[in-house]
Amino acid sequence: MGYSPDAQARSLVVGRTQTIGVVVTAITDPFIARVVQGIENTALDQGYSVILASSNSEPEREIAAVEMLRSKRVDGVIVTSSRVGALYQEHLDRLGVPVVLINSHRQQMGPYTFSVTVDNRHGAFLATKHLLGLGHRHIAYVTGPAGSSDDLERLGGYHQALAQAGVVPDPSSVVPGTGRLDGGERAFADLAKAAQRATAVFCYNDVTAIGFLRAARRVGLAVPRDCSVVGFDDIPFASYVEPPLTTVAQPMTDLGKQAVLMALDQVPRRDLRVAEASNTVLQGRLIVRESSAAPVQSPG
Amino acid sequence: MGYSPDAQARSLVVGRTQTIGVVVTAITDPFIARVVQGIENTALDQGYSVILASSNSEPEREIAAVEMLRSKRVDGVIVTSSRVGALYQEHLDRLGVPVVLINSHRQQMGPYTFSVTVDNRHGAFLATKHLLGLGHRHIAYVTGPAGSSDDLERLGGYHQALAQAGVVPDPSSVVPGTGRLDGGERAFADLAKAAQRATAVFCYNDVTAIGFLRAARRVGLAVPRDCSVVGFDDIPFASYVEPPLTTVAQPMTDLGKQAVLMALDQVPRRDLRVAEASNTVLQGRLIVRESSAAPVQSPG
DNA sequence: TTGTAAGCGTTATCAG
DNA sequence: CTGATAACGCTTACAA
């Protein structure tokens, strides 16, 4: 029939809107898009719908988004991959509803802080160990954005694997990138003129690795014969690139799913049980494709 | 201060929610993600927020999404790239709010039908003319999903350009694809064993073109030297692929922007002026990269 | 069991 | 111009 109940009038009285707010930096980021897909799917399963707000990494838009979500009386908020700044956090705390952070790191944990993150250290460890297992001893790491905690953790996993294998890292083997394509390209140039030539490169993320691949191809360097390359994230295009990229897959859909479940666990219901804070950490897994192989014997 | 007006109570009395609903097939589709970005940005400019609903192309989820949006009393609905089926349309009509379709084609135009589309025919014409201008005479077209109206229109533009140049198309020059990567790969195989070898290929979309590129590389065929390739869409990865892909860029952000403006134009305001129906058609533009070049002289 | 009234947080209207 | 009050569409608690 032609009748539809007014959800607003309803929630005005029951106190729940069956809506969760999602603030992202940019929905065009393939990584974020998959996280949002995970969020949307499990939200639907739970009878919830999703209000999307993009910040484009502009602080003013970020707080405007939070303010809008507050007005709309969402039952929970999920924030993905944002650098949660001081005043932003203040707005989040004001919110009065559960806030779950995905792959973000707050400066200080407030009383209402919940988060789900991927184990960067373990992922990097897996990637580096894979290269070591293939026989590589000169393995470089191309960093991400300067000061990113993701980057620091991945660097940590890289060092850990090296140490465990008894390999002392060459001081020039950590080269700066940007997390973008140009970072990988520049890193290739830097690495090419280094004294000790690396036989394998672990990159902060897939985009960096693809930039590296591109630069290598331009000068006729063959991957993986002349140099193995491993990325991080497993963005959709990682498998389409030539050669298909070995990488550490982030459980992007699960990241979103867990965030929704964690948020909904906090919204007062019959079985209300409000935790103080919690952090779910999910493990990535290594996906071996064709960009990594055993090193060729050096002539002589 | 710590006060935030309740947008629900407000909209209960003013009759507007300052919210628009967006139903997409999958937010992970890079094309759709950019359209949604355009929607979200201009919605924000207009003081609107966005409720996102993914259908995963499942009809039941599609109508569930529309029903949810109706309950939430959105002021307008934007549907992207969906095959609007018979019963789905019925739900849309029930909605009572403006519905704008992006790149979709309704079977029959209802009273409330507004749409914004890209000029597929013109885009395909541009692409084919580009190849003709380079000197190609044997140009193949790899189709998209069978029966897609986008595909039919692009095929029309292809034929139009050919006809205008006085080139009679070889009957085997239109080969079936799927719109996915495998379609391009299969099309390459089909084309390779054709009697008359094409020197250039225009693909239904970038993903198909990339599949084609991949298959070509596997057998050592050089692009563009041995065969030029042109895609359609200009997805983010089109420029990262090797060689960077010549393609027809869809104005994705504008698609979203126009859809919002068209929807908001219909919501009753001080200056209410309700059109019967309208269709904004946006032009794509050719982006020449490195996957297309003049054909080499055939030996002898 | 069925029905009626109160109230959710706003805006709008109408007296004062 | 300022302040009280009805109404928006629903749920729920209580009364018949």
XYZ file of C-alpha atoms (C1' of nucleotides) in Angstrom:
632
model
C 0.000 0.000 0.000
C 1.010 3.628 -0.134
C 1.890 4.129 3.496
C 5.292 4.536 5.002
C 5.874 5.301 8.683
C 7.790 8.454 9.459
C 11.089 7.312 10.867
C 11.802 10.750 12.261
C 8.667 11.029 14.274
C 9.328 7.551 15.491
C 12.902 8.183 16.555
C 11.836 11.410 18.191
C 10.003 9.326 20.719
C 12.064 6.153 20.947
C 15.342 8.016 21.139
C 17.146 6.040 18.462
C 17.467 6.964 14.816
C 18.709 3.645 13.437
C 21.324 5.690 11.636
C 25.053 5.799 11.943
C 27.291 8.538 10.649
C 30.438 7.797 8.701
C 33.041 10.454 8.174
C 35.734 9.704 5.637
C 38.540 11.711 4.133
C 37.589 10.873 0.543
C 35.212 8.249 -0.713
C 37.257 8.049 -3.912
C 40.088 6.384 -2.031
C 39.659 2.717 -3.008
C 40.717 1.607 0.428
C 38.115 3.754 2.133
C 35.470 2.776 -0.364
C 35.814 -0.865 0.630
C 35.724 -0.027 4.301
C 32.531 1.917 3.702
C 31.152 -1.034 1.802
C 31.757 -3.183 4.847
C 30.141 -0.582 7.056
C 27.107 -0.216 4.849
C 26.503 -3.922 4.499
C 26.628 -4.787 8.159
C 24.720 -1.638 9.081
C 21.940 -2.811 6.804
C 22.015 -6.235 8.426
C 21.495 -4.550 11.775
C 18.645 -2.442 10.469
C 20.717 0.694 10.294
C 21.346 3.170 7.536
C 24.393 5.268 6.867
C 24.920 8.998 6.576
C 28.099 9.715 4.675
C 30.216 12.801 5.214
C 33.455 13.518 3.407
C 36.004 15.807 4.937
C 38.496 16.027 2.088
C 40.980 16.227 4.949
C 39.910 19.796 5.623
C 39.661 20.331 9.384
C 36.772 22.756 9.046
C 34.763 20.277 7.027
C 35.616 17.561 9.474
C 34.098 19.386 12.408
C 31.209 20.603 10.279
C 30.498 16.974 9.456
C 30.519 15.965 13.099
C 28.250 18.861 13.966
C 25.843 17.841 11.225
C 25.795 14.268 12.473
C 25.068 15.507 15.941
C 22.100 17.478 14.671
C 20.857 14.467 12.801
C 21.064 12.499 16.062
C 22.910 9.503 14.672
C 23.233 6.585 17.065
C 26.946 6.225 16.453
C 29.806 7.647 14.444
C 32.595 5.923 12.563
C 35.633 7.895 11.487
C 38.050 6.425 8.987
C 41.699 7.182 8.423
C 41.658 10.632 9.827
C 44.280 12.369 11.829
C 42.101 13.182 14.786
C 43.285 16.596 15.887
C 42.828 18.306 19.216
C 39.756 20.400 18.496
C 38.250 17.703 16.328
C 38.467 15.303 19.223
C 36.690 17.814 21.417
C 33.763 17.788 19.003
C 33.764 14.023 18.946
C 33.631 13.879 22.723
C 30.730 16.325 22.779
C 28.810 14.006 20.558
C 27.343 11.913 23.311
C 27.195 8.829 21.113
C 29.700 6.045 20.567
C 32.578 6.976 18.285
C 34.654 4.299 16.607
C 37.899 5.143 14.870
C 39.185 3.020 11.996
C 42.927 3.017 11.419
C 43.169 6.341 13.162
C 45.180 7.297 16.144
C 44.006 9.747 18.692
C 46.575 11.808 20.490
C 45.102 10.848 23.802
C 42.478 8.289 24.490
C 39.330 9.914 25.795
C 36.685 8.123 27.820
C 34.600 7.303 24.765
C 37.328 5.982 22.505
C 36.859 2.829 20.564
C 38.870 1.821 17.577
C 39.525 -0.947 15.144
C 42.883 -1.076 13.485
C 44.942 -3.352 11.354
C 48.134 -4.807 12.744
C 50.647 -2.810 10.746
C 53.639 -4.252 12.515
C 52.596 -7.818 11.887
C 51.753 -7.125 8.251
C 55.125 -5.537 7.620
C 56.784 -8.400 9.425
C 55.025 -10.875 7.128
C 56.063 -8.986 4.014
C 59.692 -8.663 5.043
C 59.903 -12.251 6.189
C 58.549 -13.329 2.819
C 61.371 -11.512 1.065
C 63.950 -12.909 3.478
C 62.564 -16.369 2.882
C 63.106 -15.935 -0.835
C 66.784 -15.337 -0.097
C 66.975 -11.563 -0.172
C 69.455 -9.877 2.170
C 69.420 -6.344 0.877
C 65.842 -5.238 1.425
C 64.853 -1.586 1.309
C 61.796 0.034 2.853
C 60.074 2.980 1.202
C 58.275 5.023 3.835
C 54.857 6.650 3.696
C 53.851 10.151 4.722
C 56.343 11.580 7.191
C 55.364 10.989 10.789
C 52.437 8.706 10.047
C 51.998 6.206 12.833
C 51.023 3.549 10.301
C 54.361 4.104 8.688
C 56.253 3.887 11.969
C 54.569 0.615 12.828
C 55.310 -0.900 9.443
C 58.897 0.220 9.738
C 58.957 -1.517 13.097
C 57.744 -4.792 11.630
C 60.317 -4.503 8.874
C 63.135 -4.031 11.378
C 61.834 -6.846 13.523
C 61.884 -9.335 10.671
C 65.354 -8.222 9.663
C 66.643 -8.545 13.206
C 65.096 -11.970 13.613
C 66.923 -13.134 10.505
C 70.171 -11.664 11.734
C 70.362 -9.153 8.926
C 71.747 -5.769 9.871
C 69.939 -3.131 7.824
C 72.025 -0.869 5.678
C 71.526 2.729 6.877
C 70.571 3.804 3.353
C 67.963 1.075 3.040
C 65.110 3.160 4.450
C 64.195 5.725 1.827
C 61.530 8.379 2.161
C 58.305 8.198 0.168
C 55.022 10.043 0.360
C 52.364 7.353 0.299
C 51.527 8.537 -3.204
C 52.692 7.481 -6.633
C 55.430 10.068 -6.782
C 56.886 8.726 -3.552
C 57.547 5.376 -5.173
C 59.035 6.966 -8.242
C 61.378 9.154 -6.251
C 62.336 6.280 -4.014
C 63.360 4.285 -7.056
C 65.645 7.090 -8.170
C 67.159 7.359 -4.700
C 67.675 3.627 -4.464
C 69.244 3.395 -7.906
C 72.087 5.663 -6.927
C 72.699 4.079 -3.536
C 76.038 2.435 -2.852
C 74.577 -0.941 -1.914
C 71.952 -1.973 -4.438
C 68.854 -3.511 -2.840
C 67.505 -6.699 -4.424
C 64.073 -6.240 -2.920
C 61.857 -3.367 -1.829
C 59.026 -3.325 0.663
C 56.804 -0.292 0.144
C 54.605 1.533 2.622
C 51.576 0.888 0.430
C 50.474 -0.390 -2.956
C 50.313 3.019 -4.523
C 53.935 3.616 -3.589
C 54.848 0.184 -4.927
C 53.092 0.911 -8.193
C 54.998 4.166 -8.526
C 58.169 2.193 -7.961
C 57.156 -0.376 -10.583
C 56.490 2.377 -13.041
C 59.835 4.067 -12.513
C 61.606 0.720 -12.780
C 59.924 -0.077 -16.062
C 60.928 3.287 -17.515
C 64.607 2.474 -17.153
C 64.224 -1.116 -18.270
C 64.650 -2.737 -14.907
C 62.725 -6.020 -14.731
C 60.544 -6.901 -11.761
C 60.911 -9.329 -10.099
C 64.092 -10.516 -11.866
C 66.215 -7.473 -11.066
C 64.291 -6.385 -8.013
C 61.385 -7.775 -6.022
C 58.622 -5.420 -4.907
C 56.049 -5.870 -2.158
C 53.254 -3.454 -1.297
C 50.686 -3.039 1.456
C 46.867 -2.704 1.340
C 45.862 -4.898 -1.601
C 43.912 -2.214 -3.386
C 41.804 -3.557 -6.247
C 44.375 -2.609 -8.804
C 47.226 -4.445 -7.140
C 46.368 -7.584 -9.064
C 45.935 -5.807 -12.380
C 49.315 -4.138 -12.417
C 52.174 -5.669 -14.374
C 53.535 -7.757 -12.773
C 50.698 -8.445 -10.348
C 51.780 -7.090 -6.994
C 52.695 -9.150 -3.967
C 51.171 -7.324 -1.043
C 49.740 -7.451 2.460
C 45.970 -7.444 2.237
C 44.158 -5.328 4.746
C 40.841 -6.799 5.837
C 39.028 -3.701 4.602
C 35.494 -5.043 4.643
C 36.035 -6.563 8.085
C 37.439 -3.291 9.321
C 34.110 -1.692 8.495
C 32.096 -4.586 9.841
C 33.836 -4.645 13.201
C 33.507 -0.882 13.508
C 29.748 -1.085 13.073
C 29.390 -3.929 15.544
C 31.537 -2.107 18.063
C 29.539 1.085 17.676
C 26.202 -0.683 17.914
C 27.343 -2.562 20.973
C 27.539 0.765 22.747
C 24.137 2.118 21.860
C 21.874 1.600 24.861
C 19.567 -1.327 24.406
C 17.882 -3.908 26.568
C 21.223 -5.520 27.274
C 23.190 -2.404 27.848
C 26.786 -2.911 28.761
C 28.964 0.075 28.128
C 32.639 -0.627 27.920
C 35.159 1.980 28.910
C 37.213 1.741 25.755
C 38.383 -0.967 23.452
C 40.523 -1.578 20.434
C 39.996 -4.422 18.025
C 43.032 -5.212 15.968
C 42.663 -7.223 12.814
C 45.412 -9.138 11.034
C 46.303 -8.594 7.417
C 47.491 -11.458 5.296
C 50.253 -11.815 2.763
C 49.185 -12.264 -0.836
C 51.980 -13.550 -2.987
C 51.716 -12.582 -6.623
C 54.365 -12.156 -9.271
C 56.280 -9.073 -8.214
C 58.428 -11.000 -5.765
C 60.858 -13.831 -6.466
C 64.205 -15.175 -5.383
C 67.156 -12.926 -6.180
C 69.384 -13.899 -9.100
C 72.926 -14.867 -8.217
C 75.166 -11.871 -8.557
C 77.729 -12.551 -11.303
C 81.007 -13.393 -9.657
C 28.392 25.474 24.023
C 26.970 22.021 24.394
C 23.697 22.511 22.568
C 22.732 21.174 19.184
C 19.247 21.567 17.735
C 17.431 18.358 16.903
C 17.221 18.255 13.140
C 14.513 15.611 13.284
C 12.135 17.564 15.432
C 12.806 20.499 13.180
C 12.121 18.694 9.955
C 9.029 17.157 11.469
C 7.486 20.603 11.492
C 9.103 22.318 8.506
C 8.558 19.345 6.219
C 12.091 19.170 4.877
C 14.905 16.978 6.143
C 17.829 18.634 4.369
C 18.840 15.135 3.404
C 19.079 13.417 0.080
C 19.274 9.701 -0.498
C 21.799 8.172 -2.847
C 21.408 4.618 -4.008
C 24.363 3.086 -5.775
C 25.173 -0.388 -7.021
C 28.551 -0.509 -5.279
C 30.521 2.279 -3.695
C 33.713 0.372 -4.505
C 33.231 1.087 -8.184
C 35.724 3.913 -8.777
C 33.372 5.543 -11.227
C 30.517 5.608 -8.763
C 32.782 6.743 -5.962
C 33.644 9.892 -7.894
C 30.025 10.545 -8.735
C 29.168 10.218 -5.059
C 32.001 12.585 -4.253
C 30.421 15.138 -6.565
C 27.038 14.546 -4.965
C 28.360 14.856 -1.453
C 30.297 18.049 -2.120
C 27.501 19.969 -3.760
C 24.967 18.634 -1.288
C 27.083 20.074 1.482
C 27.270 23.386 -0.344
C 23.490 23.433 -0.395
C 23.251 22.580 3.262
C 22.244 19.002 2.614
C 23.593 15.745 3.866
C 23.663 12.385 2.163
C 22.286 8.990 3.113
C 24.089 6.270 1.221
C 22.505 2.974 0.265
C 24.230 0.250 -1.705
C 22.215 -2.251 -3.628
C 24.976 -4.598 -4.777
C 22.756 -4.899 -7.831
C 20.345 -7.060 -5.867
C 16.775 -6.050 -6.722
C 15.509 -6.797 -3.235
C 18.122 -4.587 -1.655
C 17.390 -1.900 -4.174
C 13.750 -1.644 -3.213
C 14.607 -2.064 0.464
C 16.900 0.929 0.078
C 14.200 3.021 -1.521
C 11.752 2.040 1.195
C 14.258 3.009 3.867
C 14.835 6.368 2.219
C 11.126 6.928 2.122
C 10.848 6.257 5.839
C 13.701 8.607 6.495
C 11.804 11.263 4.533
C 14.667 12.347 2.324
C 13.963 15.430 0.216
C 15.227 13.800 -2.938
C 16.744 10.594 -4.261
C 19.596 10.060 -6.677
C 20.082 6.664 -8.278
C 23.309 5.882 -10.073
C 23.985 3.377 -12.804
C 21.150 1.084 -12.016
C 19.020 -0.853 -14.338
C 15.714 0.541 -13.178
C 13.378 -2.398 -13.353
C 9.604 -2.425 -13.493
C 8.803 -2.970 -9.836
C 11.699 -0.831 -8.730
C 10.285 2.025 -10.736
C 6.959 1.593 -9.022
C 8.648 2.112 -5.678
C 10.440 5.155 -6.989
C 7.196 6.665 -8.181
C 5.562 6.058 -4.801
C 8.320 8.045 -3.206
C 6.636 11.405 -3.556
C 9.976 13.185 -3.786
C 12.097 14.106 -6.780
C 14.092 11.221 -8.195
C 17.112 11.850 -10.396
C 18.700 9.054 -12.352
C 22.396 9.176 -13.269
C 23.434 7.244 -16.332
C 20.411 5.034 -15.960
C 17.640 4.396 -18.359
C 14.095 3.834 -17.329
C 11.946 1.631 -19.454
C 9.265 4.258 -19.597
C 9.487 7.807 -18.442
C 7.148 8.393 -15.546
C 5.820 11.786 -14.494
C 8.574 12.316 -11.957
C 11.539 11.328 -14.076
C 14.642 13.418 -14.155
C 18.016 12.274 -15.265
C 21.522 13.363 -16.006
C 23.521 11.323 -18.428
C 26.744 11.460 -20.315
C 26.649 11.637 -24.082
C 27.836 8.135 -24.880
C 27.374 8.521 -28.586
C 29.430 11.677 -28.751
C 32.157 10.235 -26.543
C 32.489 7.145 -28.683
C 32.459 9.319 -31.769
C 35.370 11.334 -30.353
C 37.363 8.227 -29.540
C 36.832 6.616 -32.926
C 37.532 9.834 -34.782
C 40.780 10.159 -32.868
C 41.874 6.732 -34.071
C 40.778 7.512 -37.632
C 42.725 10.761 -37.459
C 45.851 8.833 -36.540
C 45.449 6.887 -39.765
C 43.787 3.713 -38.550
C 41.333 2.040 -40.882
C 40.793 -1.279 -39.154
C 39.286 -0.318 -35.846
C 37.552 -2.842 -33.627
C 35.015 -2.191 -30.892
C 34.825 -4.345 -27.782
C 31.318 -4.213 -26.365
C 30.205 -3.971 -22.743
C 27.529 -5.984 -20.956
C 25.069 -7.428 -23.429
C 22.057 -5.234 -23.986
C 23.350 -2.252 -22.037
C 22.019 0.951 -23.494
C 25.320 2.669 -22.756
C 26.947 0.063 -24.922
C 24.468 0.515 -27.730
C 24.975 4.258 -27.745
C 28.744 3.931 -27.796
C 28.496 1.456 -30.612
C 26.365 4.024 -32.428
C 29.005 6.717 -32.039
C 31.646 4.313 -33.271
C 29.648 3.490 -36.377
C 28.883 7.133 -36.972
C 32.544 8.131 -36.961
C 33.407 5.240 -39.245
C 30.635 6.153 -41.665
C 31.639 9.787 -41.686
C 35.182 8.785 -42.652
C 33.885 6.511 -45.382
C 35.196 3.405 -43.697
C 33.019 0.333 -44.004
C 33.311 -1.681 -40.828
C 34.443 -5.249 -41.087
C 31.657 -7.509 -39.766
C 34.077 -9.157 -37.361
C 35.238 -5.857 -35.949
C 32.654 -5.716 -33.209
C 33.594 -8.290 -30.602
C 31.687 -9.058 -27.418
C 33.052 -8.100 -24.006
C 31.561 -7.996 -20.543
C 32.472 -4.594 -19.176
C 34.873 -6.368 -16.860
C 38.534 -7.264 -17.107
C 37.862 -10.708 -18.503
C 35.869 -9.184 -21.330
C 38.914 -7.341 -22.590
C 41.078 -10.407 -22.287
C 38.655 -12.588 -24.199
C 38.190 -9.904 -26.802
C 41.922 -9.857 -27.418
C 41.920 -13.587 -28.026
C 38.970 -13.288 -30.394
C 40.569 -10.434 -32.267
C 43.928 -12.188 -32.560
C 42.428 -15.019 -34.565
C 40.298 -12.810 -36.813
C 40.956 -12.802 -40.530
C 41.487 -9.059 -40.794
C 43.802 -7.881 -38.039
C 42.651 -4.635 -36.418
C 45.314 -1.980 -35.844
C 43.295 -0.209 -33.197
C 40.680 -1.112 -30.617
C 38.087 1.055 -28.964
C 36.805 -0.524 -25.764
C 33.484 -0.103 -24.013
C 35.259 1.076 -20.875
C 38.662 1.434 -19.241
C 38.428 -1.809 -17.351
C 37.844 -3.659 -20.611
C 40.733 -1.779 -22.179
C 43.011 -2.699 -19.308
C 42.063 -6.337 -19.674
C 42.924 -6.047 -23.338
C 46.273 -4.424 -22.512
C 47.052 -7.210 -20.136
C 46.288 -9.959 -22.620
C 48.325 -8.162 -25.263
C 51.331 -7.888 -22.999
C 51.178 -11.592 -22.174
C 51.767 -12.541 -25.791
C 54.349 -9.842 -26.386
C 52.205 -7.530 -28.450
C 53.302 -3.919 -28.015
C 50.807 -1.144 -27.414
C 50.542 1.239 -29.157
C 53.090 0.095 -31.746
C 51.289 -3.079 -32.789
C 47.833 -1.993 -31.734
C 46.326 1.201 -30.386
C 43.866 0.984 -27.506
C 41.300 3.531 -26.353
C 39.023 3.199 -23.339
C 36.055 5.025 -21.866
C 35.469 6.514 -18.378
C 38.921 7.715 -17.308
C 38.954 5.832 -14.050
C 41.790 6.893 -11.738
C 43.967 4.007 -12.780
C 43.751 4.764 -16.482
C 46.750 7.038 -16.215
C 48.796 4.619 -14.115
C 48.514 1.678 -16.428
C 51.354 0.882 -18.814
C 51.110 2.488 -21.293
C 48.889 5.242 -19.880
C 45.493 4.817 -21.454
C 43.929 7.120 -23.995
C 40.302 7.377 -22.991
C 37.101 9.385 -22.972
C 36.745 11.079 -19.612
C 33.307 11.085 -18.112
C 32.556 14.210 -16.114
C 31.937 12.124 -13.028
C 32.012 14.864 -10.440
C 29.787 17.057 -12.592
C 27.387 14.175 -13.068
C 26.884 14.121 -9.315
C 26.761 17.887 -9.021
C 24.095 18.311 -11.690
C 22.044 15.509 -10.185
C 21.955 17.259 -6.822
C 21.059 20.599 -8.352
C 18.333 19.014 -10.422
C 16.898 17.213 -7.414
C 17.026 20.281 -5.211
C 15.388 22.355 -7.897
C 12.334 20.176 -7.491
C 11.958 20.318 -3.745
C 9.220 22.860 -2.997
C 10.658 26.140 -1.851
C 9.759 29.776 -2.001
C 10.357 29.758 -5.745
C 8.679 26.518 -6.542
C 8.631 25.606 -10.162
C 8.131 21.949 -10.814
C 9.173 20.766 -14.201
C 7.482 17.798 -15.777
C 10.671 15.966 -16.581
C 14.098 16.823 -17.800
C 17.337 15.283 -18.872
C 20.672 16.995 -18.610
C 23.270 15.489 -20.857
C 26.922 16.175 -20.195
C 29.752 15.806 -22.689
C 32.800 13.675 -22.060
C 36.155 14.697 -23.408
C 38.937 12.781 -25.083
C 42.133 12.393 -23.099
C 45.013 11.364 -25.293
C 47.703 9.433 -23.499
C 50.194 6.906 -24.761
C 48.125 3.875 -25.667
C 47.173 5.289 -29.057
C 49.461 6.202 -31.942
C 49.613 6.099 -35.707
C 49.677 2.601 -37.192
C 53.006 1.312 -38.490
C 53.195 0.727 -42.228
C 52.440 -2.860 -42.993
C 55.535 -4.472 -44.551
C 55.114 -4.742 -48.292
C -8.623 -6.285 24.230
C -9.252 -1.612 22.316
C -8.928 3.115 22.598
C -7.405 7.603 24.205
C -4.133 11.001 25.895
C 0.422 12.629 26.822
C 4.760 13.912 25.141
C 9.193 13.685 22.120
C 11.883 18.940 20.371
C 11.097 21.911 17.224
C 8.675 25.919 14.399
C 4.854 28.820 13.512
C 0.950 31.241 14.616
C -1.635 34.145 17.136
C -2.640 36.849 21.165
C -1.215 40.192 24.294
C 7.910 42.794 19.815
C 7.521 39.157 23.055
C 5.600 35.069 24.947
C 2.425 31.292 25.194
C 0.370 27.392 22.405
C -0.873 24.297 18.686
C 0.814 21.095 15.547
C 4.195 17.864 13.100
C 3.574 11.909 13.286
C 4.630 8.760 16.008
C 5.019 5.472 20.587
C 3.653 4.178 24.933
C 1.430 4.075 29.138
C -2.716 3.975 31.181
C -7.723 3.797 31.410
C -11.966 1.892 30.033
